[in-house]
Amino acid sequence: MTRSPRPSDREGAVMFVALATLAIVAAIAAAMLQGAVIARRHLRGERDMLQVEYLLDVATARATAQAGSGGAESTVAEVASDAIVGSGSARITTTVEPGATGGRRVAVVVEYPLEGPVTVRRRRDVVLPPSEAPPPSTPSEEEPSP
């Protein structure tokens, strides 16, 4: 006659297997949650960097056009978060200085988002050539062209 194991031994083994399975499932869930948080943080950083590049392109084009027409020397603009697509406001600093070759040097700095733990800051310098002499006038009727 064989003796079957006592019921308390089986319950202990089942309890151990259940706790081990629960611990493994909890570890997998924690790893997935951590991965999701890291991915979200990375995507938010990428979005902020793209927003800074877009703002930098627009601000550089505007500052170059103003400097070419003899516009303002230095400006600081605050852009509200509802005026741009994003999660915060931005600061755009434009400086126009005389260049070494007689032209002008335009420096544009964009900081975005101003609210939050990490602010992305980018700078772009553009050198404008010196303004050229006025174009030659059209020949008059009195002077024959060669």
PDB file of C-alpha atoms in Angstrom:
ATOM      1  CA  MET A   1       0.000   0.000   0.000  1.00  0.00           C
ATOM      2  CA  THR A   2       1.367   3.337  -1.078  1.00  0.00           C
ATOM      3  CA  ARG A   3       0.854   6.305   0.975  1.00  0.00           C
ATOM      4  CA  SER A   4      -0.279   9.514  -0.734  1.00  0.00           C
ATOM      5  CA  PRO A   5       1.378  12.809   0.226  1.00  0.00           C
ATOM      6  CA  ARG A   6      -0.308  14.770   2.926  1.00  0.00           C
ATOM      7  CA  PRO A   7      -2.680  17.514   1.760  1.00  0.00           C
ATOM      8  CA  SER A   8      -0.675  20.208   3.545  1.00  0.00           C
ATOM      9  CA  ASP A   9       2.441  19.386   1.428  1.00  0.00           C
ATOM     10  CA  ARG A  10       0.493  19.847  -1.813  1.00  0.00           C
ATOM     11  CA  GLU A  11      -0.990  23.133  -0.672  1.00  0.00           C
ATOM     12  CA  GLY A  12       2.464  24.444   0.171  1.00  0.00           C
ATOM     13  CA  ALA A  13       3.814  23.524  -3.289  1.00  0.00           C
ATOM     14  CA  VAL A  14       0.832  25.108  -5.038  1.00  0.00           C
ATOM     15  CA  MET A  15       1.228  28.250  -2.963  1.00  0.00           C
ATOM     16  CA  PHE A  16       4.934  28.452  -3.876  1.00  0.00           C
ATOM     17  CA  VAL A  17       4.214  28.040  -7.620  1.00  0.00           C
ATOM     18  CA  ALA A  18       1.447  30.670  -7.456  1.00  0.00           C
ATOM     19  CA  LEU A  19       3.689  33.190  -5.675  1.00  0.00           C
ATOM     20  CA  ALA A  20       6.563  32.581  -8.106  1.00  0.00           C
ATOM     21  CA  THR A  21       4.225  33.079 -11.078  1.00  0.00           C
ATOM     22  CA  LEU A  22       2.828  36.266  -9.541  1.00  0.00           C
ATOM     23  CA  ALA A  23       6.355  37.614  -8.994  1.00  0.00           C
ATOM     24  CA  ILE A  24       7.335  36.905 -12.618  1.00  0.00           C
ATOM     25  CA  VAL A  25       4.182  38.570 -13.982  1.00  0.00           C
ATOM     26  CA  ALA A  26       4.768  41.618 -11.737  1.00  0.00           C
ATOM     27  CA  ALA A  27       8.384  41.909 -12.946  1.00  0.00           C
ATOM     28  CA  ILE A  28       7.280  41.752 -16.596  1.00  0.00           C
ATOM     29  CA  ALA A  29       4.592  44.398 -15.993  1.00  0.00           C
ATOM     30  CA  ALA A  30       7.096  46.686 -14.229  1.00  0.00           C
ATOM     31  CA  ALA A  31       9.560  46.340 -17.123  1.00  0.00           C
ATOM     32  CA  MET A  32       6.832  47.171 -19.645  1.00  0.00           C
ATOM     33  CA  LEU A  33       5.766  50.230 -17.650  1.00  0.00           C
ATOM     34  CA  GLN A  34       9.345  51.443 -17.367  1.00  0.00           C
ATOM     35  CA  GLY A  35       9.814  51.001 -21.130  1.00  0.00           C
ATOM     36  CA  ALA A  36       6.654  52.990 -21.839  1.00  0.00           C
ATOM     37  CA  VAL A  37       7.788  55.842 -19.579  1.00  0.00           C
ATOM     38  CA  ILE A  38      11.219  55.968 -21.236  1.00  0.00           C
ATOM     39  CA  ALA A  39       9.686  55.897 -24.731  1.00  0.00           C
ATOM     40  CA  ARG A  40       7.274  58.715 -23.839  1.00  0.00           C
ATOM     41  CA  ARG A  41      10.098  60.842 -22.444  1.00  0.00           C
ATOM     42  CA  HIS A  42      12.154  60.244 -25.604  1.00  0.00           C
ATOM     43  CA  LEU A  43       9.252  61.146 -27.901  1.00  0.00           C
ATOM     44  CA  ARG A  44       8.564  64.314 -25.911  1.00  0.00           C
ATOM     45  CA  GLY A  45      12.215  65.338 -26.310  1.00  0.00           C
ATOM     46  CA  GLU A  46      12.096  64.671 -30.059  1.00  0.00           C
ATOM     47  CA  ARG A  47       8.910  66.746 -30.360  1.00  0.00           C
ATOM     48  CA  ASP A  48      10.520  69.636 -28.485  1.00  0.00           C
ATOM     49  CA  MET A  49      13.616  69.510 -30.677  1.00  0.00           C
ATOM     50  CA  LEU A  50      11.511  69.562 -33.848  1.00  0.00           C
ATOM     51  CA  GLN A  51       9.512  72.509 -32.506  1.00  0.00           C
ATOM     52  CA  VAL A  52      12.752  74.381 -31.782  1.00  0.00           C
ATOM     53  CA  GLU A  53      13.998  73.719 -35.325  1.00  0.00           C
ATOM     54  CA  TYR A  54      10.728  75.005 -36.825  1.00  0.00           C
ATOM     55  CA  LEU A  55      10.820  78.126 -34.666  1.00  0.00           C
ATOM     56  CA  LEU A  56      14.485  78.647 -35.521  1.00  0.00           C
ATOM     57  CA  ASP A  57      13.779  78.428 -39.270  1.00  0.00           C
ATOM     58  CA  VAL A  58      10.950  80.960 -39.094  1.00  0.00           C
ATOM     59  CA  ALA A  59      12.824  83.339 -36.779  1.00  0.00           C
ATOM     60  CA  THR A  60      15.974  83.197 -38.931  1.00  0.00           C
ATOM     61  CA  ALA A  61      14.031  83.970 -42.101  1.00  0.00           C
ATOM     62  CA  ARG A  62      12.243  86.878 -40.430  1.00  0.00           C
ATOM     63  CA  ALA A  63      15.422  88.288 -38.858  1.00  0.00           C
ATOM     64  CA  THR A  64      17.345  87.975 -42.131  1.00  0.00           C
ATOM     65  CA  ALA A  65      14.622  89.854 -43.999  1.00  0.00           C
ATOM     66  CA  GLN A  66      14.503  92.597 -41.367  1.00  0.00           C
ATOM     67  CA  ALA A  67      18.300  92.928 -41.266  1.00  0.00           C
ATOM     68  CA  GLY A  68      18.430  93.144 -45.054  1.00  0.00           C
ATOM     69  CA  SER A  69      16.000  96.054 -44.975  1.00  0.00           C
ATOM     70  CA  GLY A  70      17.818  97.784 -42.103  1.00  0.00           C
ATOM     71  CA  GLY A  71      15.493  96.522 -39.362  1.00  0.00           C
ATOM     72  CA  ALA A  72      15.940  96.305 -35.598  1.00  0.00           C
ATOM     73  CA  GLU A  73      19.316  95.494 -34.087  1.00  0.00           C
ATOM     74  CA  SER A  74      18.256  93.228 -31.244  1.00  0.00           C
ATOM     75  CA  THR A  75      14.921  91.757 -30.150  1.00  0.00           C
ATOM     76  CA  VAL A  76      13.625  89.327 -27.560  1.00  0.00           C
ATOM     77  CA  ALA A  77      10.200  87.814 -28.222  1.00  0.00           C
ATOM     78  CA  GLU A  78       8.143  85.603 -25.948  1.00  0.00           C
ATOM     79  CA  VAL A  79       5.756  83.298 -27.808  1.00  0.00           C
ATOM     80  CA  ALA A  80       2.827  81.953 -25.767  1.00  0.00           C
ATOM     81  CA  SER A  81       2.057  78.252 -25.782  1.00  0.00           C
ATOM     82  CA  ASP A  82      -1.342  78.771 -27.413  1.00  0.00           C
ATOM     83  CA  ALA A  83       0.299  80.601 -30.346  1.00  0.00           C
ATOM     84  CA  ILE A  84       2.385  77.544 -31.285  1.00  0.00           C
ATOM     85  CA  VAL A  85       1.700  73.843 -31.354  1.00  0.00           C
ATOM     86  CA  GLY A  86       3.342  72.474 -28.262  1.00  0.00           C
ATOM     87  CA  SER A  87       3.324  72.197 -24.529  1.00  0.00           C
ATOM     88  CA  GLY A  88       4.988  75.442 -23.497  1.00  0.00           C
ATOM     89  CA  SER A  89       6.023  78.938 -24.438  1.00  0.00           C
ATOM     90  CA  ALA A  90       9.194  79.894 -26.298  1.00  0.00           C
ATOM     91  CA  ARG A  91      11.730  82.717 -26.167  1.00  0.00           C
ATOM     92  CA  ILE A  92      13.291  83.941 -29.418  1.00  0.00           C
ATOM     93  CA  THR A  93      16.309  86.241 -29.155  1.00  0.00           C
ATOM     94  CA  THR A  94      17.577  87.941 -32.312  1.00  0.00           C
ATOM     95  CA  THR A  95      20.802  89.940 -32.502  1.00  0.00           C
ATOM     96  CA  VAL A  96      22.044  91.808 -35.576  1.00  0.00           C
ATOM     97  CA  GLU A  97      25.665  92.993 -35.544  1.00  0.00           C
ATOM     98  CA  PRO A  98      28.064  94.368 -38.135  1.00  0.00           C
ATOM     99  CA  GLY A  99      29.964  91.557 -39.813  1.00  0.00           C
ATOM    100  CA  ALA A 100      33.704  91.314 -40.399  1.00  0.00           C
ATOM    101  CA  THR A 101      33.344  91.666 -44.188  1.00  0.00           C
ATOM    102  CA  GLY A 102      31.149  94.746 -44.072  1.00  0.00           C
ATOM    103  CA  GLY A 103      27.853  92.903 -44.101  1.00  0.00           C
ATOM    104  CA  ARG A 104      25.744  91.961 -41.118  1.00  0.00           C
ATOM    105  CA  ARG A 105      25.735  88.940 -38.834  1.00  0.00           C
ATOM    106  CA  VAL A 106      22.352  87.729 -37.607  1.00  0.00           C
ATOM    107  CA  ALA A 107      22.291  85.488 -34.530  1.00  0.00           C
ATOM    108  CA  VAL A 108      19.022  83.784 -33.551  1.00  0.00           C
ATOM    109  CA  VAL A 109      18.578  81.831 -30.296  1.00  0.00           C
ATOM    110  CA  VAL A 110      15.409  79.820 -29.572  1.00  0.00           C
ATOM    111  CA  GLU A 111      14.571  78.329 -26.181  1.00  0.00           C
ATOM    112  CA  TYR A 112      11.602  75.970 -25.880  1.00  0.00           C
ATOM    113  CA  PRO A 113       9.717  74.993 -23.696  1.00  0.00           C
ATOM    114  CA  LEU A 114      10.357  77.540 -20.978  1.00  0.00           C
ATOM    115  CA  GLU A 115       8.135  75.607 -18.584  1.00  0.00           C
ATOM    116  CA  GLY A 116       9.259  72.174 -17.534  1.00  0.00           C
ATOM    117  CA  PRO A 117      12.378  70.392 -16.386  1.00  0.00           C
ATOM    118  CA  VAL A 118      14.299  70.430 -19.706  1.00  0.00           C
ATOM    119  CA  THR A 119      14.538  73.430 -22.036  1.00  0.00           C
ATOM    120  CA  VAL A 120      15.962  72.914 -25.529  1.00  0.00           C
ATOM    121  CA  ARG A 121      18.154  75.782 -26.726  1.00  0.00           C
ATOM    122  CA  ARG A 122      19.444  76.176 -30.286  1.00  0.00           C
ATOM    123  CA  ARG A 123      21.386  78.955 -31.996  1.00  0.00           C
ATOM    124  CA  ARG A 124      21.834  79.796 -35.643  1.00  0.00           C
ATOM    125  CA  ASP A 125      24.186  82.419 -37.126  1.00  0.00           C
ATOM    126  CA  VAL A 126      23.676  83.865 -40.599  1.00  0.00           C
ATOM    127  CA  VAL A 127      26.147  86.210 -42.293  1.00  0.00           C
ATOM    128  CA  LEU A 128      24.607  88.637 -44.784  1.00  0.00           C
ATOM    129  CA  PRO A 129      26.825  90.006 -47.543  1.00  0.00           C
ATOM    130  CA  PRO A 130      27.354  93.758 -47.715  1.00  0.00           C
ATOM    131  CA  SER A 131      24.703  95.598 -49.668  1.00  0.00           C
ATOM    132  CA  GLU A 132      25.678  95.989 -53.276  1.00  0.00           C
ATOM    133  CA  ALA A 133      25.907  99.199 -55.251  1.00  0.00           C
ATOM    134  CA  PRO A 134      22.672 100.307 -56.885  1.00  0.00           C
ATOM    135  CA  PRO A 135      22.027  98.665 -60.250  1.00  0.00           C
ATOM    136  CA  PRO A 136      23.179 100.608 -63.291  1.00  0.00           C
ATOM    137  CA  SER A 137      20.579 102.882 -64.782  1.00  0.00           C
ATOM    138  CA  THR A 138      19.036 102.116 -68.128  1.00  0.00           C
ATOM    139  CA  PRO A 139      20.664 103.893 -71.047  1.00  0.00           C
ATOM    140  CA  SER A 140      19.020 107.169 -71.904  1.00  0.00           C
ATOM    141  CA  GLU A 141      17.760 108.040 -75.334  1.00  0.00           C
ATOM    142  CA  GLU A 142      20.413 110.713 -75.756  1.00  0.00           C
ATOM    143  CA  GLU A 143      23.331 108.331 -75.399  1.00  0.00           C
ATOM    144  CA  PRO A 144      23.491 105.650 -78.036  1.00  0.00           C
ATOM    145  CA  SER A 145      24.375 102.222 -76.783  1.00  0.00           C
ATOM    146  CA  PRO A 146      27.516 100.671 -78.309  1.00  0.00           C
TER     147      PRO A 146
END
